[in-house]
Amino acid sequence: MKKVTILKAVAASLLVSCSSPKKPAESTQNNNFYNVEQFADLQILRYKVPGFEDLSTDQKKLVYYLSQAALTGRDILFDQNGKYNLRIRRALEAIYTNPKEDQNSEEFKKLSTYLKRVWFSNGIHHHYGMDKFLPEFSPEYFKEALLRVDASELPLASGESVDVLYATLQPVMFDTQVLPKRVNQAHGEDLILTSACNYYQGVTQAEAEAFYDKLKDPNDAAPISYGLNSRLVKENGVVQEKVWKIDGLYGDAIALTVYWLEKAATVAENATQKAVIEKLIKFYTTGDLKDFNDYSIEWVQDLDSRVDFVNGFTETYGDPLGLKASWESLVNFKDIDATRRTELISQNAQWFENNSPVDPQFKKKEVKGVSAKVINAAILGGDLYPATAIGINLPNANWIRNNYGSKSVTIGNITDAYNKASHGSGFDEEFVYSPVELDLINSYADLTDELHTDIHECLGHGSGIILPGKEDALKAYGATIEETRADLFGLYYLADEKLVELGLTPNMDAYKAAYYNYMMNGLMTQLVRIELGNNVEESHMRNRQLIAQWAYQKGKADNVVELVNKDGKTYVVVNDYPKLRALFGELLSEIQRIRSTGDLDAARAIVEAYAINVDPALHKEVLTRYATLNLAPYKGFVNPVYTAVEDADGNIVDVQVTYDESYADQMLRYSTDYSFLPSVNN
Ligand code: ZN
């Protein structure tokens, strides 16, 4: 179980956790708080940190120190992603900030866009697609612009001329054949030699695999994540690790990480959290992966602290062998209000189970809700910046998860920023039928979509029983049926007066926003994520189409839901919301029966009838309409700025948060204030 990085990757769609009927890629050109700027295929957003002002002074100081630590590893990630990245970034920044440069020239504008993309991807390869993206300015312009920069501003090695720097960087940046992919996963090739990432130097895939196979002990009850925190190199014919630690590779940056962690330890909320920080410092100091295990075990058991963090070598997606972890950081604190909401739902789990439309023989006699913790991000760093996940599920070591548990959280303020930014993107205006539905969506959809996710997660998956021996009976249809079940549980209860009674929804209109969105998404708009000619493959998308198509078809006799043509465009119209709810209840009962009894034939029949096939004409129409909106499929964030307020003696007495920094200003500031590594790291 990895962190929910699928989300980070598919920023296009906000594939939230395993549920949530999110609308696809939306962005906007309007200049509200959440939208910062758009270029290439990227949109930059801003997020708020609600509740920060309510933290105690010590908690604010803790967030401040940890957020400083979160920015110290940015250069590490650039170098991990490719060995020329730091030189390229610094050369481009020197040109970008050179007062002699004509900022109005077309070539300069192209260089600005390229630099913004390099910042976004923490290197020269696309953060999601992994392919190298090319500058649109000419190599000649690049060379002339380099020569216009004061040489002291350039990332020149000792004695190196600008000509040599240019000759080094030119093919790396401009030649499609050189380092074309950051992570190559194609079978049959040497994955190390064909990947541009900087985790291995001078070794082949076979040599690397042999090196680590020798270290592994299959009988170890506390397995070590060999290779996680080092570069593997061959020097003088010997394959060896260069460990990332305070007196090793990347030590200049790690020393600053440790400096800020030591400060953080002085304001830890409790002894457990203090021990977590101290164990992380120890790991950064020794580089010993046993110390990493100790740290991870301590971290997963710190459940009482309001402030929490991730800091270090964490995810291995950037290594084709999946061994070496990129540096990342996230500082966060518990969102008390949102967590209260999920707790309230969980506390009433038995009521929801008892009152569901499911056949009593398939209900749980005793049901326990799961209480999901909702957090707000305070800062994003390393491989979580600017593109980020919206959920975290750590640690990655399975034996630690099994023995000590794991932490699974959703990042509320990031989800909220995505939602808010999408308003006014033109997406709803294009696809929603009339001002009546638009009004419902603008008033209630953020709330009801979140609630739907909460019920899906806290109750849906845990509801119902499965008859003995039937756990895996649905085979390849199992995932789609299970998601369908959890989604329906959420949809059915969104329209229940119980939610108004509990204060979770304001009235009996709110649910209609979620119902409309769900039907529009399932019948039409989720198709923007599928290429013309393809059918629905992904299991969450299948589950959404299954529910929407089934309800549409079954409700036809009563005209519950219609597809209406207006001015040559197709729209979803919901004519009878209470009847739609009854249909969701009917389907929930049948899906629960299929799941409880392991009825494979029925599962296959219902999935094949409703979940997979796409109407090509409607698909084409949706894609055409979507293309006119000109939306950027990938999104990332600028961070807030934290400023420590000191008294006359230099003690921090408060920390203030501001949100007015631009994308380029922030990147340049990080490159000045948080750049601790040399341009070449060997
Ligand atoms: Zn789910």
XYZ file of C-alpha atoms and ligand atoms in Angstrom:
683
model
C 0.000 0.000 0.000
C 1.596 3.141 -1.206
C 0.682 6.667 -0.553
C -2.244 7.751 -2.687
C 0.095 9.043 -5.356
C -2.217 7.984 -8.098
C -3.843 11.247 -7.129
C -0.739 13.251 -7.509
C -0.229 11.779 -10.924
C -3.761 12.156 -12.140
C -4.098 15.763 -11.185
C -6.166 15.808 -14.329
C -9.021 14.090 -12.681
C -8.779 14.250 -8.937
C -9.289 10.550 -8.602
C -9.934 11.001 -4.934
C -9.144 8.055 -2.692
C -11.302 5.292 -4.010
C -14.531 7.122 -4.463
C -15.829 10.593 -4.913
C -17.623 11.617 -8.059
C -15.184 14.325 -8.982
C -15.440 16.225 -12.167
C -12.502 15.989 -14.522
C -9.761 18.475 -15.137
C -10.934 21.955 -14.634
C -9.069 25.142 -14.408
C -9.759 28.699 -15.034
C -8.336 31.936 -16.212
C -10.127 34.022 -13.637
C -8.056 35.662 -10.966
C -9.615 34.569 -7.724
C -7.542 33.608 -4.698
C -7.018 30.015 -5.770
C -5.843 30.524 -9.341
C -2.286 31.793 -9.712
C -1.317 31.167 -13.323
C -1.420 28.730 -16.235
C 1.268 27.743 -18.755
C 2.041 24.725 -20.973
C -0.163 21.900 -19.620
C 0.082 23.181 -16.049
C -2.053 25.256 -13.761
C -0.711 26.784 -10.559
C -3.109 27.100 -7.645
C -2.904 28.456 -4.119
C -4.249 26.869 -0.934
C -5.368 28.318 2.374
C -4.311 26.964 5.757
C -7.503 27.241 7.812
C -7.069 26.891 11.542
C -3.414 27.963 11.623
C -4.260 31.054 13.668
C -5.934 28.860 16.283
C -2.813 26.799 16.990
C -0.906 27.482 20.184
C 2.301 29.498 19.906
C 4.379 26.364 20.393
C 2.399 24.527 17.726
C 2.929 27.439 15.356
C 6.649 27.360 16.105
C 6.645 23.635 15.469
C 4.964 24.161 12.091
C 7.436 26.956 11.345
C 10.546 24.868 12.101
C 9.202 21.826 10.294
C 8.254 23.973 7.286
C 11.807 25.299 7.146
C 13.024 21.695 7.234
C 10.525 20.890 4.466
C 12.227 23.336 2.105
C 15.795 22.187 2.708
C 15.678 19.156 0.435
C 14.534 20.774 -2.810
C 17.979 20.614 -4.408
C 18.282 16.945 -3.437
C 15.206 16.133 -5.499
C 16.472 18.118 -8.498
C 19.709 16.134 -8.414
C 17.922 12.818 -7.875
C 15.766 13.504 -10.931
C 18.777 14.049 -13.177
C 22.420 14.927 -12.795
C 22.245 18.058 -14.976
C 19.088 19.480 -13.406
C 20.726 21.807 -10.873
C 23.083 23.246 -13.494
C 20.231 23.766 -15.944
C 17.988 25.376 -13.324
C 20.735 27.712 -12.161
C 21.784 28.683 -15.681
C 18.169 29.462 -16.599
C 17.601 31.424 -13.401
C 20.740 33.463 -14.072
C 19.360 34.404 -17.473
C 15.849 34.964 -16.153
C 17.059 37.436 -13.512
C 19.693 39.115 -15.680
C 18.732 42.813 -15.884
C 20.468 43.029 -19.269
C 18.024 40.539 -20.791
C 15.164 41.886 -22.949
C 12.131 40.546 -21.114
C 9.786 41.401 -23.960
C 11.539 39.281 -26.571
C 9.762 36.153 -27.786
C 12.796 34.058 -26.961
C 12.853 35.321 -23.377
C 9.164 34.486 -22.970
C 9.825 30.975 -24.236
C 12.706 30.650 -21.801
C 10.435 31.817 -18.963
C 7.884 29.127 -19.779
C 10.577 26.469 -19.985
C 12.044 27.541 -16.631
C 8.587 27.437 -15.052
C 8.189 23.908 -16.339
C 11.618 22.928 -14.974
C 10.629 24.330 -11.581
C 7.344 22.460 -11.690
C 8.900 19.118 -12.616
C 11.963 19.559 -10.392
C 13.960 18.863 -13.528
C 13.741 18.626 -17.295
C 11.372 15.648 -17.526
C 7.599 15.878 -17.257
C 6.559 15.248 -13.658
C 3.853 12.786 -14.697
C 4.664 11.533 -18.197
C 8.415 11.224 -17.415
C 9.372 12.275 -20.968
C 11.837 15.094 -21.513
C 10.117 18.293 -22.570
C 12.001 20.541 -24.964
C 12.645 24.286 -24.877
C 10.933 26.315 -27.577
C 13.738 28.875 -27.677
C 16.750 28.194 -29.882
C 20.113 26.836 -28.702
C 21.687 29.961 -30.236
C 19.567 32.210 -28.040
C 20.473 30.118 -25.007
C 24.179 30.505 -25.741
C 23.971 34.247 -26.357
C 21.912 34.753 -23.213
C 24.449 32.740 -21.173
C 27.233 34.957 -22.487
C 25.309 38.059 -21.422
C 25.227 36.860 -17.789
C 27.993 37.882 -15.395
C 30.064 34.669 -15.220
C 30.018 34.721 -11.418
C 26.253 34.093 -11.567
C 26.607 30.922 -13.644
C 26.972 27.340 -12.367
C 30.514 27.008 -13.686
C 32.880 24.376 -12.351
C 36.256 25.656 -11.294
C 38.083 26.887 -14.390
C 35.150 26.052 -16.659
C 34.286 28.473 -19.468
C 30.785 29.474 -20.541
C 31.427 27.676 -23.839
C 32.090 24.435 -22.037
C 28.990 24.854 -19.850
C 26.916 25.482 -22.963
C 28.420 22.492 -24.752
C 27.542 20.321 -21.749
C 23.956 21.479 -21.332
C 22.952 21.981 -24.973
C 22.411 18.295 -25.914
C 20.852 17.511 -22.533
C 18.247 20.218 -23.054
C 17.708 20.222 -26.826
C 18.564 16.785 -28.222
C 15.570 14.428 -28.199
C 17.881 11.411 -28.241
C 19.770 12.360 -25.087
C 18.237 11.281 -21.753
C 14.736 11.105 -23.261
C 12.971 9.582 -20.235
C 13.414 9.995 -16.489
C 12.050 6.556 -15.560
C 11.898 3.866 -18.219
C 9.631 0.922 -17.382
C 9.727 -0.817 -20.754
C 10.514 -4.490 -20.444
C 13.444 -5.948 -22.273
C 15.713 -2.935 -21.906
C 18.281 -2.152 -19.239
C 16.050 0.033 -17.092
C 18.938 1.810 -15.418
C 20.890 2.650 -18.557
C 17.740 3.910 -20.314
C 16.485 6.039 -17.395
C 17.747 9.585 -16.859
C 17.236 9.597 -13.091
C 20.387 9.946 -11.042
C 20.110 6.983 -8.676
C 22.760 4.885 -10.398
C 26.062 5.798 -12.024
C 28.205 3.415 -14.012
C 26.221 0.291 -13.096
C 23.939 -1.884 -15.192
C 20.569 -3.170 -14.079
C 22.028 -6.658 -13.642
C 24.834 -5.338 -11.435
C 22.405 -3.342 -9.304
C 20.036 -6.277 -8.891
C 22.901 -8.593 -7.981
C 24.178 -6.066 -5.434
C 20.837 -5.846 -3.629
C 19.842 -9.504 -3.976
C 22.949 -10.378 -2.001
C 21.924 -8.076 0.863
C 18.357 -9.318 1.236
C 17.559 -11.787 3.971
C 14.152 -13.391 3.270
C 13.913 -14.651 6.855
C 14.398 -11.260 8.473
C 11.378 -10.439 10.649
C 12.260 -6.752 10.455
C 13.328 -6.345 6.817
C 15.597 -3.492 5.783
C 14.645 -1.332 2.793
C 17.999 -1.810 1.119
C 18.995 0.877 -1.314
C 16.377 3.374 -0.119
C 18.781 6.190 0.812
C 21.753 5.949 -1.504
C 23.093 6.244 -5.020
C 24.662 3.073 -6.357
C 27.904 3.666 -8.255
C 30.777 1.714 -9.728
C 34.114 3.274 -8.910
C 37.455 1.645 -9.632
C 35.544 -1.458 -10.653
C 33.750 -1.754 -7.313
C 29.971 -1.427 -7.022
C 29.199 0.566 -3.895
C 26.660 2.853 -2.289
C 27.031 6.578 -1.712
C 24.695 7.062 1.208
C 22.624 10.239 1.564
C 23.407 11.406 5.095
C 24.818 14.332 6.982
C 28.460 13.419 6.250
C 27.698 11.691 2.949
C 26.182 12.538 -0.410
C 23.775 15.534 -0.182
C 25.199 16.222 3.278
C 25.208 20.002 2.776
C 21.413 20.002 2.442
C 20.773 17.301 5.041
C 22.749 19.300 7.614
C 20.189 22.090 7.269
C 17.295 19.653 7.478
C 18.743 18.393 10.746
C 19.330 21.945 11.981
C 15.614 22.751 11.656
C 14.518 19.383 13.002
C 16.584 20.007 16.127
C 14.717 23.265 16.621
C 11.422 21.467 16.071
C 12.288 18.898 18.730
C 12.448 21.694 21.332
C 8.743 22.478 20.805
C 7.429 18.961 20.211
C 3.884 18.477 21.498
C 4.709 15.402 23.585
C 7.400 12.850 24.344
C 6.389 10.541 21.505
C 6.637 13.279 18.913
C 9.980 14.384 20.339
C 11.210 10.810 19.979
C 9.960 10.727 16.369
C 11.983 13.821 15.499
C 15.067 12.580 17.338
C 14.927 9.234 15.559
C 14.687 10.973 12.197
C 17.727 13.092 13.095
C 19.576 9.931 14.049
C 18.738 8.351 10.692
C 19.920 11.427 8.775
C 23.122 11.276 10.833
C 23.966 7.571 10.509
C 22.278 6.763 7.189
C 21.618 3.354 8.756
C 18.338 1.902 7.453
C 17.721 0.162 10.775
C 17.423 3.660 12.192
C 14.920 4.400 9.444
C 12.798 1.458 10.594
C 12.980 2.699 14.201
C 11.879 6.115 13.069
C 9.004 4.768 10.961
C 7.723 2.634 13.842
C 7.791 5.594 16.196
C 6.151 7.873 13.614
C 3.211 5.576 12.937
C 2.473 5.378 16.645
C 2.304 9.125 17.179
C -1.455 9.537 16.979
C -2.033 12.187 19.637
C -0.105 15.116 18.209
C -2.104 17.767 16.380
C 0.860 18.658 14.144
C 2.427 15.906 12.064
C 4.901 15.697 9.208
C 6.595 13.638 6.532
C 10.250 14.451 5.910
C 12.753 12.364 4.016
C 13.391 9.670 1.441
C 9.916 8.234 1.066
C 8.505 7.137 -2.306
C 10.299 5.039 -4.906
C 8.375 5.813 -8.089
C 11.352 7.741 -9.472
C 13.594 4.655 -9.553
C 12.915 2.115 -12.330
C 13.894 -0.637 -9.869
C 11.655 0.816 -7.155
C 14.382 0.809 -4.490
C 15.563 4.382 -4.120
C 13.356 7.036 -2.613
C 12.974 10.641 -3.646
C 13.111 13.312 -0.956
C 9.804 14.855 0.043
C 8.159 16.684 2.904
C 4.696 17.621 4.093
C 3.856 19.469 7.300
C 0.245 19.293 8.408
C -2.112 19.522 11.339
C -5.395 17.898 12.151
C -8.537 19.659 10.900
C -10.684 19.337 14.008
C -13.987 20.307 12.365
C -13.648 17.988 9.397
C -12.465 15.139 11.591
C -15.470 15.713 13.873
C -17.652 15.201 10.793
C -16.149 11.804 10.009
C -16.333 10.866 13.691
C -20.015 11.779 13.784
C -20.689 9.570 10.788
C -18.757 6.706 12.371
C -20.556 7.017 15.690
C -23.859 6.478 13.889
C -22.600 3.550 11.847
C -25.092 1.064 13.358
C -28.073 3.293 12.556
C -26.985 3.564 8.925
C -26.476 -0.186 8.694
C -29.859 -0.975 10.254
C -31.768 1.426 8.009
C -30.188 0.603 4.659
C -32.365 -0.874 1.887
C -30.265 -4.044 1.922
C -31.846 -7.463 2.640
C -31.524 -7.986 6.436
C -29.715 -11.304 5.989
C -26.812 -9.420 4.356
C -26.488 -6.732 7.034
C -23.881 -6.625 9.772
C -25.314 -7.243 13.240
C -22.544 -5.160 14.716
C -20.839 -2.567 12.572
C -17.955 -0.273 13.422
C -17.373 2.852 11.394
C -13.881 3.917 10.449
C -12.948 7.415 11.482
C -10.836 9.030 8.804
C -8.544 11.800 9.909
C -8.651 14.983 7.864
C -5.582 17.198 7.872
C -4.646 20.576 6.464
C -1.322 20.935 4.724
C 0.838 23.760 6.062
C 3.642 23.349 3.529
C 4.599 21.095 0.621
C 8.213 20.239 -0.123
C 10.437 18.125 -2.355
C 8.546 15.537 -4.367
C 5.205 16.838 -3.020
C 5.795 20.296 -4.465
C 4.341 21.895 -6.492
C 2.320 18.846 -7.620
C 0.980 17.028 -4.588
C -1.038 14.063 -3.409
C -4.381 14.718 -1.734
C -4.048 11.740 0.558
C -1.210 10.124 2.463
C -0.946 6.494 3.425
C 2.354 5.615 5.091
C 4.694 3.965 5.955
C 5.405 1.849 2.885
C 7.086 -1.083 4.653
C 4.464 -3.814 4.849
C 5.891 -5.485 7.939
C 5.615 -2.196 9.834
C 2.051 -1.708 8.615
C 1.128 -5.205 9.731
C 2.757 -4.956 13.135
C 2.294 -1.302 14.054
C -0.413 0.062 11.743
C -0.349 2.887 9.256
C -1.583 6.420 8.976
C -4.117 7.217 6.276
C -5.241 10.788 5.935
C -6.905 13.067 3.421
C -5.595 16.580 2.947
C -8.696 18.720 3.298
C -7.399 22.137 2.296
C -5.781 20.849 -0.895
C -9.020 19.159 -1.964
C -10.842 22.352 -1.117
C -8.456 24.422 -3.241
C -9.032 22.129 -6.233
C -12.781 22.507 -5.759
C -12.718 26.254 -5.342
C -10.409 26.772 -8.301
C -12.731 24.807 -10.525
C -15.601 27.189 -9.927
C -15.683 29.623 -12.775
C -13.537 27.433 -14.999
C -16.369 27.292 -17.516
C -16.693 23.526 -17.086
C -20.028 23.550 -15.275
C -21.331 26.301 -17.534
C -20.564 24.102 -20.541
C -22.016 20.822 -19.290
C -24.671 21.630 -16.680
C -28.214 21.893 -18.082
C -29.597 25.107 -16.620
C -29.132 27.841 -14.003
C -31.250 25.768 -11.604
C -28.707 22.946 -11.500
C -25.790 25.393 -11.569
C -27.212 27.091 -8.527
C -27.571 23.792 -6.681
C -23.992 22.875 -7.528
C -22.565 26.238 -6.515
C -24.467 26.136 -3.230
C -23.928 22.558 -2.127
C -21.647 20.448 -4.328
C -18.400 20.977 -2.416
C -20.078 19.918 0.807
C -22.061 16.991 -0.557
C -19.167 15.634 -2.622
C -17.038 15.596 0.523
C -19.809 13.968 2.518
C -20.232 11.369 -0.183
C -16.543 10.532 0.096
C -16.799 10.405 3.890
C -19.751 7.996 3.903
C -18.184 5.902 1.167
C -14.965 5.564 3.213
C -16.248 5.545 6.797
C -19.322 3.344 6.280
C -19.691 2.047 2.709
C -16.779 -0.340 2.528
C -17.391 -1.615 6.047
C -21.095 -2.295 5.639
C -22.738 -5.640 4.905
C -21.516 -9.192 5.304
C -19.921 -11.609 2.890
C -20.994 -15.243 3.189
C -18.214 -17.664 4.163
C -15.877 -18.551 1.327
C -17.208 -15.818 -0.978
C -14.558 -13.114 -0.385
C -12.872 -13.476 -3.752
C -15.765 -14.990 -5.673
C -16.299 -11.982 -7.937
C -12.786 -12.232 -9.367
C -12.028 -9.515 -11.944
C -15.401 -7.861 -11.250
C -14.741 -7.614 -7.524
C -13.143 -4.165 -7.499
C -15.857 -2.555 -9.611
C -18.661 -4.150 -7.575
C -17.036 -3.175 -4.279
C -16.637 0.467 -5.336
C -20.197 0.460 -6.694
C -21.442 -0.771 -3.335
C -19.588 1.891 -1.332
C -20.614 4.667 -3.734
C -24.267 3.618 -3.572
C -24.223 3.497 0.208
C -23.058 7.111 0.124
C -25.526 8.199 -2.554
C -28.472 6.567 -0.797
C -27.759 8.269 2.525
C -26.926 11.695 1.109
C -30.677 12.075 0.559
C -31.632 10.918 4.049
C -33.205 13.247 6.598
C -30.853 11.697 9.136
C -28.048 13.830 7.672
C -30.055 17.009 8.247
C -30.854 15.805 11.765
C -27.139 15.247 12.438
C -26.354 18.687 11.052
C -24.257 17.243 8.230
C -26.404 18.754 5.464
C -28.322 22.019 5.805
C -31.571 20.897 4.120
C -33.223 18.382 1.800
C -32.061 20.194 -1.361
C -28.338 19.826 -0.792
C -28.145 16.185 -1.887
C -29.519 17.113 -5.309
C -26.213 18.803 -6.155
C -24.343 15.547 -5.588
C -26.976 13.522 -7.472
C -26.848 15.815 -10.480
C -23.040 15.821 -10.535
C -22.932 12.061 -10.182
C -25.310 11.462 -13.087
C -23.643 14.056 -15.319
C -20.222 12.602 -14.569
C -21.225 8.964 -14.949
C -23.272 9.435 -18.109
C -21.124 12.027 -19.845
C -18.312 14.101 -18.497
C -15.953 11.462 -17.119
C -15.511 10.479 -20.773
C -13.097 13.401 -21.196
C -10.461 11.168 -19.607
C -10.854 8.448 -22.223
C -9.414 8.536 -25.731
C -11.906 8.365 -28.567
C -12.456 4.751 -29.595
C -11.683 3.293 -26.169
C -14.144 1.917 -23.639
C -14.221 2.406 -19.868
C -11.420 0.379 -18.250
C -10.540 1.821 -14.846
C -12.637 0.276 -12.061
C -13.758 3.530 -10.390
C -14.842 4.947 -13.721
C -16.659 1.697 -14.452
C -18.434 1.842 -11.111
C -19.623 5.389 -11.772
C -20.914 4.587 -15.242
C -22.551 1.422 -13.923
C -24.573 3.352 -11.353
C -25.457 6.241 -13.659
C -26.398 4.068 -16.660
C -28.385 1.590 -14.580
C -30.398 4.357 -12.919
C -30.911 6.106 -16.264
C -32.126 2.931 -18.007
C -34.286 1.666 -15.113
C -35.859 5.082 -14.610
C -36.763 5.585 -18.273
C -40.377 4.440 -17.880
C -40.936 7.117 -15.221
C -38.712 9.680 -16.960
C -36.541 9.974 -13.836
C -33.417 11.049 -15.729
C -33.254 12.302 -19.320
C -30.567 13.081 -21.861
C -31.824 16.263 -23.511
C -30.561 17.865 -26.698
C -30.401 21.644 -26.582
C -28.850 23.631 -29.448
C -27.104 20.508 -30.691
C -25.564 19.730 -27.279
C -26.447 16.873 -24.948
C -27.326 17.551 -21.310
C -28.337 15.437 -18.337
C -31.635 16.409 -16.730
C -32.852 14.883 -13.466
C -36.659 15.138 -13.345
C -37.365 13.281 -10.114
C -34.756 13.281 -7.358
C -36.716 11.181 -4.799
C -37.303 8.474 -7.416
C -33.604 8.587 -8.308
C -32.843 7.941 -4.654
C -35.215 4.980 -4.658
C -33.389 3.587 -7.711
C -30.021 3.971 -5.947
C -31.506 2.064 -2.984
C -32.796 -0.706 -5.241
C -29.416 -1.056 -6.935
C -27.600 -1.014 -3.582
C -29.720 -3.925 -2.421
C -28.913 -5.931 -5.553
C -25.193 -5.081 -5.515
C -24.990 -6.078 -1.843
C -26.684 -9.384 -2.677
C -24.153 -9.987 -5.463
C -21.284 -9.183 -3.116
C -22.632 -11.132 -0.120
C -23.368 -14.285 -2.092
C -20.459 -13.989 -4.524
C -22.796 -14.171 -7.541
C -20.170 -14.007 -10.281
C -22.643 -14.402 -13.167
C -24.752 -11.481 -11.960
C -21.638 -9.350 -11.395
C -20.406 -10.039 -14.900
C -23.803 -9.368 -16.429
C -24.377 -6.047 -14.716
C -20.830 -4.749 -15.308
C -20.862 -5.717 -18.971
C -24.329 -4.302 -19.538
C -23.801 -0.890 -17.954
C -20.187 -0.114 -16.982
C -17.996 -0.566 -20.021
C -19.434 0.504 -23.372
C -19.276 4.075 -24.568
C -21.575 5.749 -27.096
C -19.016 6.985 -29.663
C -21.121 9.933 -30.834
C -21.666 11.236 -27.322
C -18.004 10.601 -26.481
C -16.884 12.653 -29.463
C -19.253 15.472 -28.561
C -18.012 15.584 -24.960
C -14.362 15.646 -26.044
C -15.024 18.437 -28.537
C -16.845 20.569 -26.006
C -14.162 19.937 -23.415
C -11.371 20.954 -25.795
C -12.921 24.392 -26.298
C -12.479 25.118 -22.575
C -8.702 25.133 -22.892
C -8.081 23.653 -19.442
C -4.702 22.590 -18.101
C -4.738 18.933 -17.115
C -1.995 19.074 -14.431
C -2.050 21.210 -11.321
C 0.326 22.254 -8.589
C 0.516 24.749 -5.756
C 2.460 27.683 -4.433
C 3.045 27.471 -0.695
C 1.999 30.037 1.871
C 4.787 32.121 3.401
C 5.471 31.764 7.130
C 7.104 34.653 8.933
C 8.391 34.373 12.479
C 7.675 37.357 14.702
C 10.480 37.812 17.227
C 10.746 39.778 20.446
C 13.713 42.003 21.348
C 15.698 38.967 22.503
C 15.119 37.088 19.271
C 12.558 34.673 20.701
C 9.744 33.693 18.367
C 6.504 34.974 19.861
C 4.213 34.372 16.895
C 4.201 33.039 13.342
C 2.237 34.761 10.612
C 1.035 33.208 7.391
C 0.593 35.129 4.143
C -0.549 34.067 0.704
C 0.535 36.727 -1.754
C 3.704 35.286 -3.256
C 3.732 34.612 -6.998
C 4.898 31.331 -8.497
C 8.125 32.712 -9.971
C 8.937 34.762 -6.872
C 8.532 31.717 -4.680
C 10.687 29.519 -6.882
C 13.428 32.142 -7.092
C 13.288 32.668 -3.322
C 13.615 28.944 -2.700
C 16.529 28.829 -5.158
C 18.228 31.590 -3.181
C 17.360 30.785 0.433
C 17.042 27.006 0.375
C 19.715 25.967 -2.098
C 22.532 24.218 -0.310
C 24.021 21.799 -2.820
C 26.800 22.301 -5.354
C 25.786 22.079 -9.012
C 27.570 18.763 -9.421
C 27.092 16.129 -6.705
C 29.398 13.141 -6.891
Zn -13.766 2.967 -2.200
